[in-house]
CSV table of C-alpha atoms and ligand atoms in Angstrom, one decimal:
chain,number,residue,atom,x,y,z
A,3,MET,CA,-36.0,-8.0,1.0
A,4,LEU,CA,-34.0,-5.1,2.1
A,5,THR,CA,-34.2,-4.3,6.1
A,6,ALA,CA,-32.7,-2.0,8.1
A,7,ILE,CA,-32.0,-2.9,12.0
A,8,THR,CA,-31.8,0.1,13.9
A,9,GLY,CA,-31.7,1.7,17.6
A,10,ILE,CA,-34.3,3.4,19.1
A,11,ASN,CA,-32.6,4.8,22.6
A,12,TRP,CA,-29.3,6.0,22.9
A,13,GLY,CA,-27.6,3.2,21.6
A,14,ASP,CA,-26.3,0.2,22.9
A,15,GLU,CA,-29.6,-1.5,22.9
A,16,GLY,CA,-28.1,-4.7,21.6
A,17,LYS,CA,-28.2,-4.2,17.5
A,18,GLY,CA,-25.4,-6.7,17.5
A,19,ARG,CA,-26.6,-9.1,18.8
A,20,MET,CA,-30.5,-8.7,16.9
A,21,VAL,CA,-28.3,-8.6,13.4
A,22,ASP,CA,-26.4,-11.5,14.5
A,23,LEU,CA,-29.5,-13.7,15.5
A,24,LEU,CA,-31.3,-12.2,12.1
A,25,SER,CA,-29.0,-12.3,9.7
A,26,GLU,CA,-29.6,-16.1,9.5
A,27,ASP,CA,-31.8,-15.3,6.7
A,28,TYR,CA,-30.0,-12.3,5.1
A,29,ASP,CA,-27.1,-12.5,2.0
A,30,ILE,CA,-26.0,-9.2,2.9
A,31,VAL,CA,-25.3,-7.0,5.8
A,32,VAL,CA,-24.2,-3.8,5.9
A,33,ARG,CA,-22.8,-0.8,8.2
A,34,TYR,CA,-24.5,2.1,6.6
A,35,GLN,CA,-22.5,5.0,9.4
A,36,GLY,CA,-20.2,5.5,12.1
A,37,GLY,CA,-17.0,4.4,12.8
A,38,ASN,CA,-15.4,2.9,15.9
A,39,ASN,CA,-16.9,5.1,19.0
A,40,ALA,CA,-19.4,1.8,18.8
A,41,GLY,CA,-19.6,-1.5,20.4
A,42,HIS,CA,-21.7,-4.3,19.0
A,43,THR,CA,-21.3,-7.1,21.6
A,44,VAL,CA,-22.0,-10.7,20.1
A,45,VAL,CA,-22.1,-14.0,21.7
A,46,ASN,CA,-22.9,-17.1,19.7
A,47,PRO,CA,-21.1,-20.5,19.2
A,48,LYS,CA,-18.2,-19.1,17.7
A,49,GLY,CA,-17.4,-16.8,21.2
A,50,LYS,CA,-17.8,-13.6,22.2
A,51,PHE,CA,-16.9,-10.9,20.3
A,52,ILE,CA,-16.6,-7.1,20.2
A,53,LEU,CA,-17.0,-5.2,16.9
A,54,ASN,CA,-16.3,-1.8,16.4
A,55,LEU,CA,-16.6,-1.3,13.0
A,56,LEU,CA,-17.1,-4.4,11.3
A,57,PRO,CA,-20.6,-5.6,10.3
A,58,SER,CA,-22.3,-8.2,12.9
A,59,GLY,CA,-22.4,-10.6,10.0
A,60,ILE,CA,-18.7,-11.2,9.7
A,61,LEU,CA,-19.5,-13.9,11.9
A,62,ARG,CA,-22.0,-16.0,9.7
A,63,ASP,CA,-19.6,-17.6,6.8
A,64,ASP,CA,-22.0,-17.4,4.3
A,65,VAL,CA,-22.7,-13.5,4.9
A,66,VAL,CA,-21.2,-11.1,2.5
A,67,ASN,CA,-20.3,-8.1,5.0
A,68,VAL,CA,-20.2,-4.4,3.8
A,69,MET,CA,-18.9,-1.2,4.9
A,70,GLY,CA,-20.7,1.4,3.9
A,71,ASN,CA,-19.4,4.9,2.3
A,72,GLY,CA,-21.6,6.5,5.4
A,73,MET,CA,-18.8,4.9,7.4
A,74,VAL,CA,-15.9,6.5,8.5
A,75,ILE,CA,-12.6,3.8,8.8
A,76,ASP,CA,-9.8,3.8,11.6
A,77,LEU,CA,-7.3,1.7,9.5
A,78,GLU,CA,-5.3,0.6,12.6
A,79,HIS,CA,-8.2,-0.4,14.3
A,80,LEU,CA,-9.6,-2.3,11.3
A,81,ALA,CA,-6.5,-4.1,11.3
A,82,GLY,CA,-6.3,-5.0,14.7
A,83,GLU,CA,-10.0,-6.1,14.4
A,84,ILE,CA,-10.2,-8.3,11.6
A,85,GLY,CA,-6.5,-9.5,13.6
A,86,ARG,CA,-8.5,-10.5,16.5
A,87,LEU,CA,-11.0,-12.4,15.0
A,88,ARG,CA,-8.8,-14.3,13.1
A,89,GLU,CA,-6.7,-15.5,16.2
A,90,ALA,CA,-10.6,-16.6,17.0
A,91,GLY,CA,-10.8,-18.7,13.7
A,92,VAL,CA,-13.1,-16.5,12.4
A,93,GLU,CA,-12.2,-15.9,8.2
A,94,VAL,CA,-12.2,-12.7,6.9
A,95,THR,CA,-11.7,-12.5,3.0
A,96,PRO,CA,-12.3,-10.1,0.4
A,97,GLU,CA,-14.9,-12.6,-0.9
A,98,HIS,CA,-17.3,-11.8,2.3
A,99,LEU,CA,-15.9,-8.5,3.5
A,100,LYS,CA,-16.7,-5.5,0.7
A,101,ILE,CA,-15.4,-2.2,2.0
A,102,SER,CA,-16.6,1.4,0.0
A,103,ASP,CA,-14.2,3.6,-1.7
A,104,ARG,CA,-16.2,6.5,-0.9
A,105,ALA,CA,-15.7,5.5,2.7
A,106,VAL,CA,-13.7,8.1,4.7
A,107,ILE,CA,-10.7,7.6,6.1
A,108,CYS,CA,-10.4,8.6,10.3
A,109,MET,CA,-6.5,9.2,10.4
A,110,PRO,CA,-4.2,9.6,13.7
A,111,TYR,CA,-4.6,13.4,13.7
A,112,HIS,CA,-8.2,12.7,14.1
A,113,VAL,CA,-8.0,11.1,17.4
A,114,MET,CA,-5.6,13.5,18.0
A,115,LEU,CA,-7.7,16.6,17.8
A,116,ASP,CA,-10.4,14.9,19.3
A,117,CYS,CA,-8.4,14.3,22.7
A,118,LEU,CA,-7.2,17.9,22.3
A,119,GLU,CA,-10.5,19.9,21.9
A,120,GLU,CA,-12.2,17.3,25.4
A,121,GLU,CA,-9.2,18.7,26.8
A,122,ARG,CA,-9.6,22.3,26.1
A,123,LEU,CA,-13.2,21.9,26.8
A,124,GLY,CA,-12.4,20.6,30.5
A,125,ASP,CA,-15.8,20.5,32.4
A,126,ALA,CA,-18.0,21.3,29.6
A,127,LYS,CA,-16.7,18.6,27.6
A,128,PHE,CA,-18.6,16.4,25.5
A,129,GLY,CA,-18.0,12.9,26.5
A,130,SER,CA,-16.7,11.7,22.9
A,131,THR,CA,-15.3,8.2,22.7
A,132,ARG,CA,-11.8,10.4,21.9
A,133,ARG,CA,-11.5,7.9,18.7
A,134,GLY,CA,-11.7,11.0,16.2
A,135,ILE,CA,-15.3,10.8,14.8
A,136,ALA,CA,-16.6,14.5,14.8
A,137,PRO,CA,-13.0,15.8,13.5
A,138,VAL,CA,-13.1,13.4,10.8
A,139,TYR,CA,-17.1,13.7,9.9
A,140,GLY,CA,-16.2,17.4,10.1
A,141,ASP,CA,-13.1,16.9,7.2
A,142,LYS,CA,-15.6,15.1,5.4
A,143,TYR,CA,-17.8,18.2,5.3
A,144,MET,CA,-15.1,20.4,4.5
A,145,LYS,CA,-14.2,18.0,1.6
A,146,LYS,CA,-10.9,17.5,3.4
A,147,ALA,CA,-10.7,14.2,4.2
A,148,LEU,CA,-9.1,10.7,2.1
A,149,ARG,CA,-11.3,8.1,1.1
A,150,MET,CA,-10.9,4.5,0.9
A,151,GLY,CA,-10.3,4.5,-2.9
A,152,GLU,CA,-7.6,6.5,-2.5
A,153,LEU,CA,-5.5,3.7,-1.1
A,154,LEU,CA,-5.1,2.4,-4.9
A,155,HIS,CA,-3.7,5.5,-6.1
A,156,PRO,CA,-1.1,6.3,-3.6
A,157,GLU,CA,0.3,9.0,-5.6
A,158,ARG,CA,-2.4,10.9,-6.0
A,159,MET,CA,-3.3,10.7,-2.5
A,160,ALA,CA,0.5,11.7,-1.0
A,161,GLN,CA,-0.5,14.7,-3.2
A,162,ARG,CA,-4.2,15.6,-1.6
A,163,LEU,CA,-2.4,14.8,1.8
A,164,LYS,CA,0.2,17.5,1.6
A,165,GLY,CA,-2.2,20.0,0.9
A,166,ILE,CA,-4.7,18.6,4.1
A,167,LEU,CA,-1.8,18.9,6.1
A,168,GLU,CA,-0.7,22.3,5.6
A,169,TRP,CA,-4.2,23.2,6.4
A,170,LYS,CA,-4.7,20.6,9.2
A,171,ASN,CA,-1.4,21.3,10.9
A,172,LEU,CA,-2.5,25.3,11.6
A,173,THR,CA,-5.3,24.0,13.9
A,174,ILE,CA,-3.5,21.7,15.8
A,175,GLU,CA,-0.3,23.5,16.1
A,176,LYS,CA,-1.6,27.6,16.3
A,177,VAL,CA,-4.8,27.0,17.7
A,178,TYR,CA,-4.2,23.7,20.3
A,179,GLY,CA,-0.5,23.8,20.4
A,180,GLY,CA,-0.1,20.3,19.5
A,181,GLN,CA,2.3,18.6,17.3
A,182,ALA,CA,2.0,18.7,13.7
A,183,ALA,CA,1.5,15.7,12.0
A,184,ALA,CA,4.1,14.5,9.6
A,185,LEU,CA,3.7,13.9,6.2
A,186,GLN,CA,5.6,10.8,6.0
A,187,LYS,CA,4.4,9.5,9.3
A,188,MET,CA,0.8,9.9,8.0
A,189,LEU,CA,1.8,8.2,4.7
A,190,ASP,CA,3.6,5.5,6.4
A,191,TRP,CA,0.8,5.0,8.3
A,192,LEU,CA,-1.8,4.8,5.2
A,193,LYS,CA,0.8,2.2,3.7
A,194,LYS,CA,0.8,-0.1,6.7
A,195,TYR,CA,-2.6,-0.4,7.6
A,196,GLY,CA,-4.1,0.3,4.2
A,197,GLU,CA,-2.0,-1.7,2.1
A,198,PRO,CA,-3.0,-5.0,3.2
A,199,LEU,CA,-7.2,-4.1,2.6
A,200,LYS,CA,-6.6,-2.9,-0.8
A,201,SER,CA,-8.4,-5.9,-2.3
A,202,TYR,CA,-11.6,-5.6,-0.2
A,203,ILE,CA,-12.1,-1.8,-1.4
A,204,CYS,CA,-14.5,-2.0,-4.2
A,205,ASP,CA,-17.4,0.0,-5.6
A,206,THR,CA,-19.6,-1.3,-2.9
A,207,GLY,CA,-23.0,0.7,-4.5
A,208,LEU,CA,-22.7,-1.3,-7.5
A,209,TYR,CA,-22.6,-4.6,-6.0
A,210,LEU,CA,-25.4,-3.3,-3.7
A,211,ASP,CA,-27.6,-2.6,-6.6
A,212,GLU,CA,-26.7,-5.6,-8.7
A,213,ALA,CA,-27.5,-7.8,-5.5
A,214,ALA,CA,-30.7,-5.8,-5.1
A,215,LYS,CA,-31.6,-6.2,-8.3
A,216,ALA,CA,-31.0,-10.3,-8.2
A,217,GLY,CA,-33.2,-10.8,-5.3
A,218,LYS,CA,-30.8,-11.2,-2.4
A,219,ASN,CA,-31.8,-10.1,0.8
A,220,ILE,CA,-29.6,-6.9,2.6
A,221,MET,CA,-30.1,-5.9,6.2
A,222,PHE,CA,-28.6,-2.6,6.8
A,223,GLU,CA,-26.7,-2.4,10.6
A,224,ALA,CA,-27.0,0.7,12.5
A,225,GLN,CA,-24.7,2.1,14.8
A,226,LEU,CA,-25.7,4.2,18.6
A,227,GLY,CA,-29.6,5.1,18.3
A,228,ALA,CA,-32.6,7.5,17.4
A,229,LEU,CA,-31.5,9.6,20.1
A,230,ARG,CA,-28.0,10.1,19.1
A,231,ASP,CA,-28.7,11.2,15.2
A,232,ILE,CA,-27.2,14.1,14.3
A,233,ASP,CA,-30.0,16.1,12.9
A,234,PHE,CA,-32.9,14.5,15.6
A,235,GLY,CA,-31.3,13.6,18.8
A,236,ILE,CA,-29.9,15.2,21.6
A,237,TYR,CA,-27.6,17.7,19.7
A,238,PRO,CA,-25.2,18.5,20.5
A,239,TYR,CA,-24.8,15.3,22.6
A,240,THR,CA,-25.1,13.4,19.4
A,241,SER,CA,-23.0,11.2,17.1
A,242,SER,CA,-21.6,13.2,14.1
A,243,SER,CA,-23.6,10.8,11.5
A,244,SER,CA,-27.3,9.7,10.9
A,245,THR,CA,-28.2,6.8,12.7
A,246,ILE,CA,-32.3,6.4,11.2
A,247,ALA,CA,-33.0,3.8,9.0
A,248,ALA,CA,-34.1,6.5,5.8
A,249,TYR,CA,-30.2,7.5,5.8
A,250,ALA,CA,-29.6,3.5,5.5
A,251,PRO,CA,-30.1,2.9,1.7
A,252,VAL,CA,-27.7,6.1,1.1
A,253,GLY,CA,-25.4,5.3,3.9
A,254,ALA,CA,-24.8,1.7,2.3
A,255,GLY,CA,-24.9,3.6,-1.3
A,256,ILE,CA,-28.3,2.4,-2.7
A,257,PRO,CA,-30.2,5.9,-2.7
A,258,ASN,CA,-32.3,4.3,-5.4
A,259,ARG,CA,-33.4,1.9,-3.2
A,260,LYS,CA,-36.1,1.5,-0.6
A,261,LEU,CA,-36.4,-0.3,2.2
A,262,ASP,CA,-39.0,-2.8,2.6
A,263,LYS,CA,-38.9,-3.0,6.8
A,264,THR,CA,-37.2,-1.3,9.5
A,265,ILE,CA,-37.0,-3.2,12.7
A,266,GLY,CA,-36.5,-1.1,15.7
A,267,ILE,CA,-33.9,-1.7,18.4
A,268,MET,CA,-35.2,-1.3,21.8
A,269,LYS,CA,-33.8,-1.9,25.2
A,270,ALA,CA,-36.5,-3.0,28.2
A,271,TYR,CA,-34.6,0.1,30.2
A,272,SER,CA,-32.7,3.3,29.6
A,273,THR,CA,-29.1,3.4,29.3
A,274,CYS,CA,-27.3,6.2,27.9
A,275,VAL,CA,-23.3,7.0,27.6
A,276,GLY,CA,-21.0,10.5,28.0
A,277,GLU,CA,-23.0,13.5,28.7
A,278,GLY,CA,-26.1,15.1,27.8
A,279,PRO,CA,-30.0,15.4,29.0
A,280,PHE,CA,-31.2,12.0,30.0
A,281,THR,CA,-34.5,12.4,32.2
A,282,ALA,CA,-35.2,9.0,33.0
A,283,GLU,CA,-32.2,8.7,34.8
A,284,MET,CA,-31.8,7.1,38.2
A,285,PHE,CA,-28.9,7.7,41.0
A,286,GLY,CA,-27.6,5.8,43.7
A,287,ASP,CA,-28.0,2.6,44.9
A,288,GLU,CA,-31.2,2.4,42.5
A,289,ALA,CA,-29.0,3.0,39.8
A,290,GLU,CA,-26.2,0.8,40.8
A,291,ALA,CA,-28.7,-2.2,41.2
A,292,LEU,CA,-29.7,-1.6,37.7
A,293,ARG,CA,-26.2,-1.0,36.1
A,294,LYS,CA,-24.6,-4.4,37.6
A,295,ALA,CA,-27.6,-6.3,36.7
A,296,GLY,CA,-27.4,-5.5,33.2
A,297,GLY,CA,-23.7,-5.2,33.2
A,298,GLU,CA,-24.2,-1.8,31.9
A,299,TYR,CA,-20.1,-0.6,31.4
A,300,GLY,CA,-19.3,0.6,27.4
A,301,ALA,CA,-18.4,-2.3,25.2
A,302,ALA,CA,-15.8,0.5,23.3
A,303,THR,CA,-15.0,2.1,26.4
A,304,GLY,CA,-15.9,0.8,29.5
A,305,ARG,CA,-17.4,3.4,31.0
A,306,PRO,CA,-20.5,2.8,33.1
A,307,ARG,CA,-23.8,3.9,31.8
A,308,ARG,CA,-26.1,6.1,33.3
A,309,VAL,CA,-29.0,3.8,33.4
A,310,GLY,CA,-33.3,4.5,34.3
A,311,GLY,CA,-36.4,3.4,33.8
A,312,PHE,CA,-38.0,2.6,30.3
A,313,ASP,CA,-38.6,5.9,28.7
A,314,VAL,CA,-41.7,6.3,26.9
A,315,VAL,CA,-41.6,10.2,25.6
A,316,ALA,CA,-37.9,9.6,24.1
A,317,SER,CA,-38.9,6.1,22.9
A,318,ARG,CA,-42.0,6.5,21.2
A,319,TYR,CA,-40.2,9.8,19.5
A,320,GLY,CA,-37.4,7.2,18.4
A,321,VAL,CA,-40.0,4.6,17.1
A,322,ARG,CA,-41.0,8.0,14.7
A,323,MET,CA,-38.0,8.8,13.7
A,324,GLN,CA,-36.8,5.3,12.7
A,325,GLY,CA,-39.9,4.7,11.1
A,326,ALA,CA,-40.0,1.1,12.8
A,327,ASP,CA,-42.2,-1.3,11.5
A,328,GLU,CA,-41.7,-3.7,14.3
A,329,LEU,CA,-39.6,-3.9,16.9
A,330,ALA,CA,-37.4,-6.3,19.3
A,331,LEU,CA,-37.4,-5.6,23.1
A,332,THR,CA,-34.0,-6.3,24.5
A,333,LYS,CA,-32.6,-7.3,27.7
A,334,MET,CA,-36.1,-8.4,29.6
A,335,ASP,CA,-34.4,-10.8,31.7
A,336,VAL,CA,-32.8,-7.5,33.3
A,337,LEU,CA,-35.7,-6.6,34.9
A,338,SER,CA,-36.5,-9.7,36.7
A,339,TYR,CA,-34.9,-8.6,39.9
A,340,LEU,CA,-37.5,-5.8,40.5
A,341,GLU,CA,-40.6,-6.1,42.6
A,342,ARG,CA,-42.2,-2.6,40.5
A,343,ILE,CA,-40.2,-1.7,38.0
A,344,PRO,CA,-40.0,2.6,37.2
A,345,VAL,CA,-41.5,3.5,33.7
A,346,CYS,CA,-41.1,7.2,32.8
A,347,THR,CA,-44.4,7.9,31.0
A,348,ALA,CA,-44.6,11.9,31.0
A,349,TYR,CA,-41.9,14.7,31.1
A,350,ARG,CA,-42.9,18.0,33.5
A,351,VAL,CA,-41.2,21.1,31.2
A,352,ASP,CA,-41.6,24.4,33.0
A,353,GLY,CA,-44.3,22.9,35.0
A,354,GLU,CA,-46.5,21.4,32.4
A,355,LEU,CA,-46.7,18.0,31.3
A,356,THR,CA,-45.6,16.7,28.0
A,357,GLN,CA,-46.2,13.6,25.6
A,358,ALA,CA,-43.6,15.4,23.1
A,359,PHE,CA,-40.1,14.8,23.1
A,360,PRO,CA,-38.3,18.9,23.5
A,361,PHE,CA,-35.6,20.7,21.7
A,362,THR,CA,-32.4,19.8,23.7
A,363,ASP,CA,-32.7,22.9,25.4
A,364,ALA,CA,-36.0,22.3,27.1
A,365,LEU,CA,-34.9,18.9,27.4
A,366,ASP,CA,-32.3,19.9,29.8
A,367,GLU,CA,-35.2,21.3,32.3
A,368,ALA,CA,-37.4,18.3,31.8
A,369,GLN,CA,-38.6,16.2,34.9
A,370,PRO,CA,-39.3,12.5,34.6
A,371,VAL,CA,-42.9,11.7,35.4
A,372,ILE,CA,-42.4,7.8,36.9
A,373,GLU,CA,-45.4,5.4,37.6
A,374,TYR,CA,-44.3,1.6,38.3
A,375,LEU,CA,-45.9,-1.7,37.0
A,376,GLU,CA,-45.7,-4.7,38.6
A,377,GLY,CA,-42.7,-7.1,38.4
A,378,TRP,CA,-42.4,-10.7,37.7
A,379,GLY,CA,-40.0,-11.9,40.4
A,380,CYS,CA,-38.2,-14.8,38.3
A,381,ASP,CA,-35.4,-16.3,35.9
A,382,ILE,CA,-37.0,-15.1,32.6
A,383,SER,CA,-33.5,-15.7,30.9
A,384,GLY,CA,-34.8,-19.6,29.9
A,385,CYS,CA,-38.1,-18.7,28.3
A,386,ARG,CA,-38.3,-19.5,24.2
A,387,SER,CA,-42.3,-19.0,24.0
A,388,LYS,CA,-44.5,-16.3,24.8
A,389,GLU,CA,-46.3,-19.2,26.5
A,390,GLU,CA,-43.6,-19.4,28.9
A,391,LEU,CA,-43.1,-15.6,29.9
A,392,PRO,CA,-44.8,-14.8,33.3
A,393,ALA,CA,-48.2,-13.1,32.5
A,394,GLN,CA,-46.4,-9.9,34.0
A,395,ALA,CA,-43.8,-9.9,31.8
A,396,LEU,CA,-46.3,-9.9,28.7
A,397,ALA,CA,-48.3,-7.2,30.4
A,398,TYR,CA,-45.0,-4.9,30.8
A,399,ILE,CA,-44.7,-5.6,26.8
A,400,ALA,CA,-48.4,-4.9,26.0
A,401,TYR,CA,-48.1,-1.4,28.1
A,402,ILE,CA,-44.9,-0.8,25.9
A,403,GLU,CA,-46.6,-1.5,22.8
A,404,ALA,CA,-49.4,0.5,23.2
A,405,ALA,CA,-47.1,3.8,24.6
A,406,VAL,CA,-45.1,3.7,21.8
A,407,GLY,CA,-47.6,2.7,19.2
A,408,CYS,CA,-45.7,-0.2,17.4
A,409,LYS,CA,-45.4,-4.1,17.8
A,410,VAL,CA,-42.9,-6.0,19.9
A,411,ARG,CA,-41.8,-8.3,17.3
A,412,TYR,CA,-38.6,-10.2,19.5
A,413,VAL,CA,-38.4,-10.2,22.7
A,414,SER,CA,-34.5,-10.5,23.8
A,415,VAL,CA,-34.0,-12.5,27.4
A,416,GLY,CA,-30.3,-13.2,27.4
A,417,PRO,CA,-27.0,-12.2,25.2
A,418,ALA,CA,-26.3,-15.8,23.5
A,419,ARG,CA,-28.1,-16.6,20.1
A,420,GLU,CA,-30.9,-18.6,21.3
A,421,GLN,CA,-32.1,-16.7,23.8
A,422,TYR,CA,-34.9,-14.8,22.7
A,423,VAL,CA,-39.3,-15.2,22.0
A,424,VAL,CA,-40.9,-14.6,18.9
A,425,LEU,CA,-44.8,-12.7,19.8
B,5,GDP,P1,-25.5,-2.6,20.7
B,5,GDP,O1,-24.0,-1.2,20.4
B,5,GDP,O2,-26.8,-1.7,20.4
B,5,GDP,O3,-25.2,-3.5,19.8
B,5,GDP,O4,-25.6,-3.1,22.3
B,5,GDP,P2,-23.9,-3.0,22.6
B,5,GDP,O5,-23.5,-4.6,22.7
B,5,GDP,O6,-23.1,-2.2,23.0
B,5,GDP,O7,-24.6,-3.7,24.3
B,5,GDP,C1,-25.9,-4.6,24.9
B,5,GDP,C2,-25.0,-5.8,25.7
B,5,GDP,O8,-26.0,-6.5,26.4
B,5,GDP,C3,-24.0,-6.7,24.9
B,5,GDP,O9,-23.1,-7.0,26.3
B,5,GDP,C4,-24.8,-7.6,25.1
B,5,GDP,O10,-24.1,-9.0,24.8
B,5,GDP,C5,-26.0,-8.0,25.8
B,5,GDP,N1,-27.3,-8.3,25.3
B,5,GDP,C6,-27.7,-8.3,24.9
B,5,GDP,N2,-29.2,-9.1,24.1
B,5,GDP,C7,-29.5,-8.8,25.9
B,5,GDP,C8,-30.3,-9.7,26.8
B,5,GDP,O11,-31.4,-9.9,26.1
B,5,GDP,N3,-30.3,-9.7,27.9
B,5,GDP,C9,-29.2,-9.3,28.5
B,5,GDP,N4,-28.9,-10.0,29.8
B,5,GDP,N5,-28.0,-8.7,27.7
B,5,GDP,C10,-28.0,-9.1,26.4
């Protein structure tokens, strides 16, 4: 069984929490794209963890975790993340963590360039997490990036890095007036943080292909959501990688394999971090109340998230782009305080009503059409079965299913592993 767990919205849907829950039935969890710009929060019997780079299956002893070739990896950050897990008593060994030799290394100068560019943009900034993600993916496609496998051949890596830095420092110094990245300093950094990872690096594509052949269950974990996909999201306010399920086998290293199932993780309301069009956005007290109820502050950066009602137009598009077979509706419990629940049912663009998710420029002008559904007015965080959910909550779910054209299989009613209902 090859299953992708992907985000339907702008990210922060609770994918980490669902991977932690559903990985029970899987042998392997693979992260197939992105870097440490995401934060997956997982609350389970071992404690509360924020995972930026490691697959969320790392918290299960019997699951092998793979960091795929589609990822970009900041070695220093990974060392810190592994260190924090070990301190909390979680075992991290080459037996249950494997890192693709083809994954790209996010270097300190990528982080520096990300910051320099955001500062240059001033008020027009993108709201980057400043973790070097766009610069490192840029270099990947310029074919001027280092990959994890090069750590196993330090002399050749030093030669390549020398050439790369001659080029990169032209930009740092002459475009931004920044301080050049020194070769020796970068080599020391690679040695310090790369050396301990050597035994984890391998041809993970081969490993996964053999595992698939042997009938193992493999889960693909995405970062961010459909609306942040580099091709299909709200470009340029997207991430720099492909967040959609169709990319999962490629970013994992087994493009020869097909997915059996895609589970879309969709939030019961909308949130968005950073800049860019966000049609369903609420403001003022209404927004603050929802932000507080949902604890909507970024896991990676602590930034307050922009919030809004459930967006039918964007979510239906997200379901389509992910090719979701079924959905997990998360954070339903957060809406319990509302007497009536706002839902964005259509957009008005240039005076016309539309149900289709528009191109970014039109999206900038889009106005939301808001309707209200009846709230349930009671705490549902203790519900564990469909029968226990109030009629209004079931009506809300049924409305959403019809609106986005996909069945909801799981309803998450709290952050802890056991706080969910299967419909
Ligand atoms: P991810 O990046 O998609 O994994 O999502 P994040 O971890 O950034 O954000 C989800 C946040 O919501 C985390 O703090 C989770 O612990 C929390 N969470 C997940 N599911 C639920 C839920 O059903 N109810 C509540 N109240 N919190 C949830």
